[in-house]
Structures are given as C-alpha cells and as structure tokens.
mmCIF file of C-alpha atoms in Angstrom:
data_model
loop_
_atom_site.group_PDB
_atom_site.id
_atom_site.type_symbol
_atom_site.label_atom_id
_atom_site.label_comp_id
_atom_site.label_asym_id
_atom_site.label_seq_id
_atom_site.Cartn_x
_atom_site.Cartn_y
_atom_site.Cartn_z
ATOM 1 C CA MET A 1 8.177 -12.800 8.359
ATOM 2 C CA ILE A 2 6.689 -9.322 8.086
ATOM 3 C CA LEU A 3 7.340 -6.663 10.680
ATOM 4 C CA THR A 4 3.871 -6.458 12.197
ATOM 5 C CA GLU A 5 2.184 -8.431 14.928
ATOM 6 C CA ALA A 6 -1.387 -7.801 13.741
ATOM 7 C CA PRO A 7 -2.810 -10.975 12.126
ATOM 8 C CA VAL A 8 -5.418 -8.936 10.266
ATOM 9 C CA VAL A 9 -2.662 -6.909 8.562
ATOM 10 C CA THR A 10 -0.741 -10.031 7.633
ATOM 11 C CA ALA A 11 -3.858 -11.629 6.120
ATOM 12 C CA ALA A 12 -4.706 -8.422 4.269
ATOM 13 C CA LEU A 13 -1.279 -8.074 2.663
ATOM 14 C CA GLU A 14 -1.082 -11.745 1.714
ATOM 15 C CA ALA A 15 -4.397 -11.322 -0.097
ATOM 16 C CA ALA A 16 -3.460 -8.004 -1.699
ATOM 17 C CA VAL A 17 -0.390 -9.380 -3.467
ATOM 18 C CA ARG A 18 -2.569 -11.975 -5.229
ATOM 19 C CA ALA A 19 -4.105 -9.305 -7.487
ATOM 20 C CA PRO A 20 -3.555 -9.503 -11.262
ATOM 21 C CA SER A 21 -1.128 -7.172 -13.033
ATOM 22 C CA PRO A 22 0.207 -6.803 -16.603
ATOM 23 C CA HIS A 23 3.075 -9.251 -17.190
ATOM 24 C CA ASN A 24 2.728 -10.044 -13.445
ATOM 25 C CA THR A 25 4.767 -6.944 -12.635
ATOM 26 C CA GLN A 26 3.052 -6.501 -9.221
ATOM 27 C CA PRO A 27 3.337 -2.676 -9.250
ATOM 28 C CA TRP A 28 2.427 -2.049 -5.603
ATOM 29 C CA LEU A 29 3.867 -1.270 -2.212
ATOM 30 C CA PHE A 30 2.055 -1.162 1.130
ATOM 31 C CA GLU A 31 2.743 1.315 3.907
ATOM 32 C CA VAL A 32 1.660 -0.086 7.268
ATOM 33 C CA GLY A 33 1.109 2.073 10.318
ATOM 34 C CA SER A 34 -1.079 1.857 13.383
ATOM 35 C CA ASP A 35 -4.382 0.434 12.097
ATOM 36 C CA VAL A 36 -3.757 1.861 8.626
ATOM 37 C CA ILE A 37 -2.459 0.477 5.327
ATOM 38 C CA GLY A 38 -1.477 2.690 2.408
ATOM 39 C CA VAL A 39 -1.571 1.338 -1.154
ATOM 40 C CA VAL A 40 1.287 2.862 -3.165
ATOM 41 C CA LEU A 41 2.005 2.584 -6.889
ATOM 42 C CA ASP A 42 5.561 1.283 -7.320
ATOM 43 C CA GLU A 43 6.996 3.401 -10.140
ATOM 44 C CA ASP A 44 9.919 0.993 -10.549
ATOM 45 C CA ARG A 45 7.514 -1.684 -11.783
ATOM 46 C CA VAL A 46 5.559 0.303 -14.338
ATOM 47 C CA LEU A 47 5.750 -0.971 -17.929
ATOM 48 C CA GLU A 48 7.092 2.051 -19.773
ATOM 49 C CA VAL A 49 6.278 0.731 -23.254
ATOM 50 C CA CYS A 50 2.745 -0.596 -22.888
ATOM 51 C CA ASP A 51 1.650 1.421 -19.834
ATOM 52 C CA PRO A 52 3.385 4.827 -19.931
ATOM 53 C CA ASP A 53 0.420 6.656 -18.379
ATOM 54 C CA ARG A 54 0.279 4.152 -15.450
ATOM 55 C CA ARG A 55 -3.361 3.255 -16.206
ATOM 56 C CA GLU A 56 -2.885 -0.515 -16.031
ATOM 57 C CA ALA A 57 -0.704 -0.168 -12.929
ATOM 58 C CA ARG A 58 -3.486 1.778 -11.181
ATOM 59 C CA LEU A 59 -6.002 -0.895 -12.167
ATOM 60 C CA SER A 60 -3.727 -3.515 -10.631
ATOM 61 C CA CYS A 61 -3.397 -1.529 -7.420
ATOM 62 C CA GLY A 62 -7.174 -1.086 -7.344
ATOM 63 C CA ALA A 63 -7.540 -4.858 -7.605
ATOM 64 C CA ALA A 64 -5.030 -5.281 -4.764
ATOM 65 C CA LEU A 65 -7.054 -2.785 -2.732
ATOM 66 C CA LEU A 66 -10.238 -4.836 -3.090
ATOM 67 C CA ASN A 67 -8.384 -7.993 -2.030
ATOM 68 C CA LEU A 68 -7.090 -6.076 0.978
ATOM 69 C CA GLU A 69 -10.596 -4.966 1.976
ATOM 70 C CA LEU A 70 -12.076 -8.453 1.595
ATOM 71 C CA ALA A 71 -9.333 -10.016 3.713
ATOM 72 C CA ILE A 72 -9.863 -7.428 6.445
ATOM 73 C CA ALA A 73 -13.606 -8.140 6.385
ATOM 74 C CA VAL A 74 -13.244 -11.905 6.781
ATOM 75 C CA ALA A 75 -10.661 -11.335 9.520
ATOM 76 C CA GLY A 76 -13.495 -9.718 11.468
ATOM 77 C CA ARG A 77 -12.731 -6.011 11.097
ATOM 78 C CA SER A 78 -14.356 -3.174 9.223
ATOM 79 C CA CYS A 79 -12.350 -0.720 7.137
ATOM 80 C CA ASP A 80 -12.607 2.782 5.739
ATOM 81 C CA VAL A 81 -11.006 3.638 2.385
ATOM 82 C CA GLU A 82 -9.749 7.078 1.409
ATOM 83 C CA PHE A 83 -8.740 7.478 -2.241
ATOM 84 C CA LEU A 84 -5.780 9.645 -3.302
ATOM 85 C CA PRO A 85 -5.459 11.025 0.242
ATOM 86 C CA GLU A 86 -2.407 13.283 -0.314
ATOM 87 C CA LYS A 87 -2.347 15.715 -3.234
ATOM 88 C CA ASP A 88 1.450 15.986 -3.186
ATOM 89 C CA ARG A 89 1.860 12.170 -3.306
ATOM 90 C CA PRO A 90 -0.068 10.963 -6.368
ATOM 91 C CA GLU A 91 1.590 7.564 -6.040
ATOM 92 C CA LEU A 92 -0.306 7.027 -2.749
ATOM 93 C CA LEU A 93 -3.481 5.673 -4.319
ATOM 94 C CA ALA A 94 -5.469 4.803 -1.211
ATOM 95 C CA ARG A 95 -5.309 4.657 2.551
ATOM 96 C CA VAL A 96 -7.238 1.928 4.360
ATOM 97 C CA GLY A 97 -8.109 2.497 7.997
ATOM 98 C CA ILE A 98 -8.818 -0.685 9.938
ATOM 99 C CA GLY A 99 -11.914 -0.169 12.050
ATOM 100 C CA PRO A 100 -13.937 -1.965 14.713
ATOM 101 C CA ARG A 101 -15.269 -5.492 14.700
ATOM 102 C CA HIS A 102 -17.203 -6.616 11.649
ATOM 103 C CA ARG A 103 -19.128 -9.748 10.730
ATOM 104 C CA ALA A 104 -18.285 -10.734 7.161
ATOM 105 C CA SER A 105 -21.214 -11.309 4.840
ATOM 106 C CA ALA A 106 -21.621 -14.510 2.863
ATOM 107 C CA ALA A 107 -20.644 -12.594 -0.285
ATOM 108 C CA GLU A 108 -17.455 -11.272 1.327
ATOM 109 C CA GLN A 109 -16.527 -14.750 2.477
ATOM 110 C CA ARG A 110 -17.179 -16.231 -0.957
ATOM 111 C CA LEU A 111 -15.098 -13.612 -2.779
ATOM 112 C CA ALA A 112 -12.277 -13.733 -0.236
ATOM 113 C CA ALA A 113 -12.083 -17.520 -0.647
ATOM 114 C CA SER A 114 -11.603 -17.002 -4.404
ATOM 115 C CA ILE A 115 -8.549 -14.748 -4.053
ATOM 116 C CA ARG A 116 -5.982 -17.540 -3.757
ATOM 117 C CA VAL A 117 -7.449 -19.689 -6.535
ATOM 118 C CA ARG A 118 -8.025 -16.941 -9.107
ATOM 119 C CA TYR A 119 -5.438 -16.792 -11.877
ATOM 120 C CA SER A 120 -5.198 -15.771 -15.525
ATOM 121 C CA ASN A 121 -5.858 -18.876 -17.585
ATOM 122 C CA ARG A 122 -4.006 -18.398 -20.873
ATOM 123 C CA ARG A 123 -4.956 -21.816 -22.271
ATOM 124 C CA PRO A 124 -7.892 -22.638 -24.576
ATOM 125 C CA PHE A 125 -11.287 -22.801 -22.879
ATOM 126 C CA ALA A 126 -13.886 -25.543 -23.228
ATOM 127 C CA SER A 127 -16.799 -25.031 -25.593
ATOM 128 C CA THR A 128 -19.290 -25.129 -22.694
ATOM 129 C CA PRO A 129 -21.503 -22.008 -22.876
ATOM 130 C CA VAL A 130 -21.417 -19.511 -20.022
ATOM 131 C CA PRO A 131 -24.973 -19.587 -18.606
ATOM 132 C CA THR A 132 -27.189 -16.543 -18.273
ATOM 133 C CA GLY A 133 -27.060 -16.580 -14.481
ATOM 134 C CA ALA A 134 -23.269 -16.422 -14.427
ATOM 135 C CA ARG A 135 -23.272 -13.604 -16.970
ATOM 136 C CA HIS A 136 -25.680 -11.590 -14.823
ATOM 137 C CA ALA A 137 -23.620 -12.232 -11.672
ATOM 138 C CA VAL A 138 -20.367 -11.014 -13.214
ATOM 139 C CA ARG A 139 -22.034 -7.945 -14.695
ATOM 140 C CA ARG A 140 -23.654 -7.178 -11.351
ATOM 141 C CA ALA A 141 -20.293 -7.476 -9.575
ATOM 142 C CA ALA A 142 -18.769 -4.768 -11.776
ATOM 143 C CA GLY A 143 -21.842 -2.604 -11.292
ATOM 144 C CA ASP A 144 -21.495 -2.842 -7.522
ATOM 145 C CA GLU A 145 -18.229 -0.897 -7.889
ATOM 146 C CA GLY A 146 -19.655 1.765 -10.189
ATOM 147 C CA ALA A 147 -18.401 0.265 -13.455
ATOM 148 C CA LYS A 148 -20.168 -1.425 -16.348
ATOM 149 C CA LEU A 149 -19.298 -4.782 -17.869
ATOM 150 C CA VAL A 150 -20.276 -5.124 -21.527
ATOM 151 C CA LEU A 151 -20.464 -8.675 -22.894
ATOM 152 C CA LEU A 152 -19.717 -8.124 -26.562
ATOM 153 C CA ASP A 153 -21.743 -11.008 -27.976
ATOM 154 C CA GLU A 154 -24.859 -9.566 -26.337
ATOM 155 C CA VAL A 155 -24.501 -6.155 -27.990
ATOM 156 C CA GLY A 156 -23.367 -7.302 -31.443
ATOM 157 C CA LEU A 157 -19.808 -5.977 -31.108
ATOM 158 C CA LEU A 158 -17.772 -9.168 -30.851
ATOM 159 C CA GLU A 159 -16.607 -9.261 -34.473
ATOM 160 C CA ALA A 160 -15.726 -5.557 -34.570
ATOM 161 C CA VAL A 161 -13.755 -5.651 -31.324
ATOM 162 C CA ALA A 162 -12.117 -8.938 -32.339
ATOM 163 C CA GLY A 163 -10.777 -7.230 -35.443
ATOM 164 C CA LEU A 164 -9.503 -4.361 -33.319
ATOM 165 C CA ILE A 165 -7.734 -6.765 -30.946
ATOM 166 C CA ARG A 166 -6.124 -8.619 -33.848
ATOM 167 C CA ARG A 167 -4.807 -5.367 -35.334
ATOM 168 C CA ALA A 168 -3.458 -4.186 -31.983
ATOM 169 C CA ASP A 169 -1.806 -7.552 -31.413
ATOM 170 C CA HIS A 170 -0.171 -7.337 -34.851
ATOM 171 C CA LEU A 171 1.185 -3.864 -34.090
ATOM 172 C CA GLN A 172 2.696 -5.089 -30.826
ATOM 173 C CA THR A 173 4.222 -8.064 -32.613
ATOM 174 C CA LEU A 174 6.060 -5.611 -34.891
ATOM 175 C CA ASP A 175 7.134 -3.332 -32.028
ATOM 176 C CA ASP A 176 10.672 -4.251 -30.983
ATOM 177 C CA ARG A 177 10.463 -2.251 -27.746
ATOM 178 C CA PHE A 178 7.231 -3.959 -26.725
ATOM 179 C CA GLN A 179 8.637 -7.388 -27.534
ATOM 180 C CA ALA A 180 11.768 -6.674 -25.502
ATOM 181 C CA GLU A 181 9.628 -5.617 -22.543
ATOM 182 C CA LEU A 182 7.502 -8.748 -22.875
ATOM 183 C CA ARG A 183 10.610 -10.955 -22.933
ATOM 184 C CA ALA A 184 12.008 -9.152 -19.892
ATOM 185 C CA TRP A 185 8.974 -10.248 -17.864
ATOM 186 C CA THR A 186 8.786 -13.810 -19.206
ATOM 187 C CA ARG A 187 10.534 -16.325 -16.959
ATOM 188 C CA GLU A 188 11.949 -19.679 -18.009
ATOM 189 C CA SER A 189 11.860 -20.881 -14.401
ATOM 190 C CA GLY A 190 12.051 -19.584 -10.848
ATOM 191 C CA GLY A 191 11.543 -16.021 -9.725
ATOM 192 C CA ASN A 192 8.681 -14.404 -7.855
ATOM 193 C CA ASP A 193 7.347 -12.081 -10.543
ATOM 194 C CA GLY A 194 6.811 -12.092 -14.301
ATOM 195 C CA VAL A 195 5.001 -14.811 -16.227
ATOM 196 C CA PRO A 196 6.752 -18.185 -15.938
ATOM 197 C CA ALA A 197 6.799 -20.522 -18.904
ATOM 198 C CA TYR A 198 4.414 -22.989 -17.241
ATOM 199 C CA ALA A 199 1.701 -20.298 -16.996
ATOM 200 C CA GLY A 200 2.318 -18.714 -20.377
ATOM 201 C CA GLY A 201 -0.032 -20.847 -22.430
ATOM 202 C CA PRO A 202 0.481 -22.352 -25.885
ATOM 203 C CA ARG A 203 0.965 -20.382 -29.066
ATOM 204 C CA PRO A 204 -2.537 -19.714 -30.454
ATOM 205 C CA SER A 205 -3.595 -21.189 -33.777
ATOM 206 C CA GLY A 206 -7.030 -20.406 -35.092
ATOM 207 C CA GLY A 207 -9.796 -19.132 -32.886
ATOM 208 C CA LEU A 208 -11.391 -15.725 -33.122
ATOM 209 C CA LEU A 209 -8.886 -13.815 -31.010
ATOM 210 C CA PRO A 210 -5.135 -13.865 -30.330
ATOM 211 C CA VAL A 211 -4.079 -14.685 -26.771
ATOM 212 C CA ARG A 212 -0.772 -13.088 -25.766
ATOM 213 C CA HIS A 213 1.923 -15.754 -25.904
ATOM 214 C CA HIS A 214 4.443 -15.873 -23.054
ATOM 215 C CA GLY A 215 6.284 -18.922 -24.269
ATOM 216 C CA GLU A 216 5.008 -22.047 -22.493
ATOM 217 C CA SER A 217 5.139 -24.037 -25.692
ATOM 218 C CA GLU A 218 5.831 -23.352 -29.331
ATOM 219 C CA GLN A 219 3.323 -26.046 -30.243
ATOM 220 C CA ALA A 220 0.237 -24.248 -31.507
ATOM 221 C CA ARG A 221 -3.235 -25.017 -30.181
ATOM 222 C CA GLU A 222 -6.578 -23.782 -31.411
ATOM 223 C CA PHE A 223 -8.493 -21.458 -29.100
ATOM 224 C CA GLU A 224 -12.250 -21.091 -28.872
ATOM 225 C CA ARG A 225 -13.981 -19.629 -31.923
ATOM 226 C CA ASP A 226 -16.902 -18.193 -29.967
ATOM 227 C CA PRO A 227 -15.373 -16.653 -26.826
ATOM 228 C CA VAL A 228 -17.272 -14.658 -24.219
ATOM 229 C CA VAL A 229 -15.431 -11.335 -24.255
ATOM 230 C CA ALA A 230 -16.126 -8.635 -21.662
ATOM 231 C CA VAL A 231 -15.142 -4.968 -21.690
ATOM 232 C CA LEU A 232 -15.099 -3.127 -18.374
ATOM 233 C CA THR A 233 -15.944 0.561 -18.714
ATOM 234 C CA THR A 234 -16.224 3.558 -16.401
ATOM 235 C CA PRO A 235 -18.248 6.748 -16.913
ATOM 236 C CA THR A 236 -15.151 8.933 -16.388
ATOM 237 C CA ASP A 237 -11.392 8.473 -16.676
ATOM 238 C CA GLY A 238 -8.327 9.542 -14.748
ATOM 239 C CA PRO A 239 -6.442 8.187 -11.726
ATOM 240 C CA LEU A 240 -9.438 7.886 -9.391
ATOM 241 C CA ALA A 241 -11.609 6.257 -12.053
ATOM 242 C CA GLN A 242 -8.812 3.818 -12.846
ATOM 243 C CA ILE A 243 -8.345 2.802 -9.209
ATOM 244 C CA ARG A 244 -12.087 2.225 -8.911
ATOM 245 C CA ALA A 245 -12.035 0.324 -12.208
ATOM 246 C CA GLY A 246 -9.408 -2.003 -10.761
ATOM 247 C CA ARG A 247 -11.702 -2.762 -7.839
ATOM 248 C CA ALA A 248 -14.593 -3.446 -10.231
ATOM 249 C CA MET A 249 -12.412 -5.635 -12.432
ATOM 250 C CA GLN A 250 -11.291 -7.697 -9.451
ATOM 251 C CA ARG A 251 -14.807 -8.066 -8.046
ATOM 252 C CA ALA A 252 -15.943 -9.342 -11.441
ATOM 253 C CA LEU A 253 -12.978 -11.737 -11.707
ATOM 254 C CA LEU A 254 -13.452 -13.093 -8.178
ATOM 255 C CA THR A 255 -17.162 -13.543 -8.838
ATOM 256 C CA ALA A 256 -16.339 -15.450 -12.016
ATOM 257 C CA THR A 257 -13.862 -17.612 -10.102
ATOM 258 C CA SER A 258 -16.448 -18.381 -7.417
ATOM 259 C CA LEU A 259 -18.759 -19.621 -10.192
ATOM 260 C CA GLY A 260 -16.131 -21.950 -11.641
ATOM 261 C CA LEU A 261 -15.215 -19.686 -14.557
ATOM 262 C CA SER A 262 -11.744 -18.838 -15.834
ATOM 263 C CA ALA A 263 -10.578 -15.549 -17.303
ATOM 264 C CA SER A 264 -7.624 -14.024 -19.105
ATOM 265 C CA PHE A 265 -6.947 -10.609 -20.556
ATOM 266 C CA TYR A 266 -6.889 -9.123 -24.040
ATOM 267 C CA SER A 267 -4.751 -6.133 -23.107
ATOM 268 C CA GLN A 268 -3.590 -5.307 -26.633
ATOM 269 C CA PRO A 269 -6.192 -2.636 -27.513
ATOM 270 C CA MET A 270 -5.867 -1.046 -24.074
ATOM 271 C CA GLU A 271 -2.124 -0.500 -24.519
ATOM 272 C CA ILE A 272 -2.300 1.335 -27.863
ATOM 273 C CA PRO A 273 -3.974 4.750 -27.484
ATOM 274 C CA SER A 274 -5.443 4.793 -30.985
ATOM 275 C CA ALA A 275 -6.956 1.329 -30.513
ATOM 276 C CA ARG A 276 -8.418 2.299 -27.146
ATOM 277 C CA ALA A 277 -9.974 5.376 -28.788
ATOM 278 C CA VAL A 278 -11.595 3.201 -31.462
ATOM 279 C CA LEU A 279 -12.896 0.833 -28.787
ATOM 280 C CA ARG A 280 -14.417 3.760 -26.944
ATOM 281 C CA SER A 281 -16.144 4.957 -30.106
ATOM 282 C CA LEU A 282 -17.603 1.478 -30.622
ATOM 283 C CA LEU A 283 -18.942 1.365 -27.069
ATOM 284 C CA GLY A 284 -20.148 4.976 -26.953
ATOM 285 C CA GLU A 285 -18.391 8.188 -26.011
ATOM 286 C CA ASN A 286 -19.700 8.024 -22.437
ATOM 287 C CA ALA A 287 -17.902 4.713 -21.836
ATOM 288 C CA HIS A 288 -14.200 4.725 -21.034
ATOM 289 C CA PRO A 289 -12.842 1.200 -21.610
ATOM 290 C CA GLN A 290 -10.479 0.031 -18.869
ATOM 291 C CA ALA A 291 -10.028 -3.736 -19.323
ATOM 292 C CA VAL A 292 -10.880 -6.444 -21.837
ATOM 293 C CA PHE A 293 -10.980 -10.102 -20.840
ATOM 294 C CA ARG A 294 -12.496 -13.411 -21.890
ATOM 295 C CA LEU A 295 -14.599 -15.670 -19.692
ATOM 296 C CA GLY A 296 -15.225 -19.379 -19.970
ATOM 297 C CA TYR A 297 -14.713 -22.791 -18.493
ATOM 298 C CA GLY A 298 -11.000 -23.438 -18.470
ATOM 299 C CA PHE A 299 -8.984 -26.573 -17.976
ATOM 300 C CA PRO A 300 -6.836 -26.574 -14.811
ATOM 301 C CA GLY A 301 -3.814 -24.314 -14.863
ATOM 302 C CA SER A 302 -1.390 -22.723 -12.421
ATOM 303 C CA THR A 303 -1.204 -19.520 -10.444
ATOM 304 C CA THR A 304 1.725 -17.216 -11.117
ATOM 305 C CA PRO A 305 4.285 -16.474 -8.364
ATOM 306 C CA ARG A 306 4.122 -13.448 -6.090
ATOM 307 C CA ARG A 307 6.750 -11.481 -4.225
ATOM 308 C CA PRO A 308 6.864 -12.165 -0.487
ATOM 309 C CA VAL A 309 4.910 -9.691 1.606
ATOM 310 C CA GLY A 310 8.146 -8.530 3.220
ATOM 311 C CA ASP A 311 9.362 -7.309 -0.182
ATOM 312 C CA VAL A 312 6.401 -4.948 -0.673
ATOM 313 C CA LEU A 313 6.072 -3.701 2.899
ATOM 314 C CA ARG A 314 7.039 -0.360 4.403
ATOM 315 C CA ILE A 315 6.582 0.130 8.145
ATOM 316 C CA MET A 316 5.438 3.654 9.012
ATOM 317 C CA ARG A 317 6.670 4.886 12.370
#
C-alpha cells in the first residue's frame, strides 16, 4: 500500500511503472507531494555498459511520464508538465502538477486502456501485413509528440539498416561486459524486474533481423523475413529531447497496441555509438535516432513483472 490517500496519484503511479525499459531495468523513481509528482531517473538502475550516457534510461522515464499523464487524465484531472525543472538536479526529469477537473478524450481513454496490455513481444510475428491505416496512425502518434517515425520499408532503407543491426548485434555478442550485463538482468523465475525466461523469446534462426535473446528457449525459431521496422527520430538531441522522445515512443507503442499490433525493440544499433552515427547518416543529419522497433501481428505473449509502486515512491513533505 502506497503512502498517499489520493486515488488519482495511485492510478498514475501504477500506470507509470508499466513503461518499457532496456532489460526491464525500470530506471525511475517518483517523488509525490501535494498535487505534484516528480519523475526521477534512478541512477542505480542505469545500464553502464549499453547505456552509459543515460539516453535509454531517459527514454524509459519519458515513456513512464506519458503513462502518468494518461492515467491522470482518465482519472478526471488535468495536469501540467514541467521538464527538467531544477538545474542543480539533472536527475529530476519532470514535475507533473495535478490540476482541476478534466474530461478525458476518447483518444486518452483508448491509450490509457492499452497501458496494462502493452508488452514487448520477443516472439516471431505472423506474416499478416500491417495495413496502411495502422501505419499512418502510429506515425501520427509519434508526430503528436514532436518526433518522427520512419518506417524503413517505405523509404528503401530496410536492407541497409538490417545490416547495421546485424553488425551491432554481432559486436555485442562478442562483448563480454555486455553479455554479463544482459545475464544479470535475465531471470530464470521470480523477481519483479529484469526479463524472465518466459518473456525472453526463442533463439532466432533465419529472418532478416536478429532479436535479442533472453533465454526462454534454446530451440531456434525462424522470425519474419519482411518485418516492419520503425526508427523514431527527433530533430535535436540531449536530455530534454530524449525525455520527449520517450513520450513519443510510448504514444506510438500504445497506439499500436490499441490497433492490435505487437512491438519489440532492436536496441543494438542504439547502444553502440558508431552504429548510431551510421544510422543517423542513413536517415539524414537532421534526424537523431532514438529508438528502433519492429511492428506486426504477434501471437499472445506475457507482460514482464514490475516493481511495486511502494518500491519506487518517495513522499515529499
């Protein structure tokens, strides 16, 4: 039981912790005061090997922030967000003030309903094509947050980026420190963080792109040969851009979920600076790539565990 009597705060925090994060590290804390919630980057949960500059952690916190805002909206309250509100506390990424009564829109209700059922589906997808309408909707969702979602098959870059992802994946396979970090966040059973074996997906065999293997099964399965791969980009980079990118990423993922689509990440080229630089050159120098993920119709899977709200809560007096 969390130490607040406000149902809107409880609902907001329960939604926030459902955001995606690399290796399911859940790198966030929430400071709760009188009608205010601060979103704090938890330095103890940053992946020092694959995310030393905290970029992926900020994206995750940005995704948690959007969940927080949606839950507040459907609880019947408005909110006001201030980004990076204290210069001497860079880990305080945002402060959300809970405002007066608010009537949630149909879009807010639809996205909020998708928070609990969204998960990273690391299994092969069906061969069913993603229709044009769904593609437009997911692109539009990212655009609503100031980002751009590039669907690689539509711009003739799928093969080039696929090669880049394969090379980055190979480099991480050879990196003992990366592999040790991956193993440290892979769970055989139990726990409330990390990627459990049941959600890890099979070892990939064939298919255009490698999916990161967390050890569900050593039996190899073939993945789709014609995946829909999206790259989320922002016009600038840096902490603020990365927080906003996390919001855009989550809005796109929740929109995809509401349309019956599954998604999972190709984080490999984002975690190797040289690979990310090549990806940027492929997309254009004015595009800063922030996330790469595939979209498609997935077979049923399982959500990953989350820490209890009480474990990520700080009460501000």
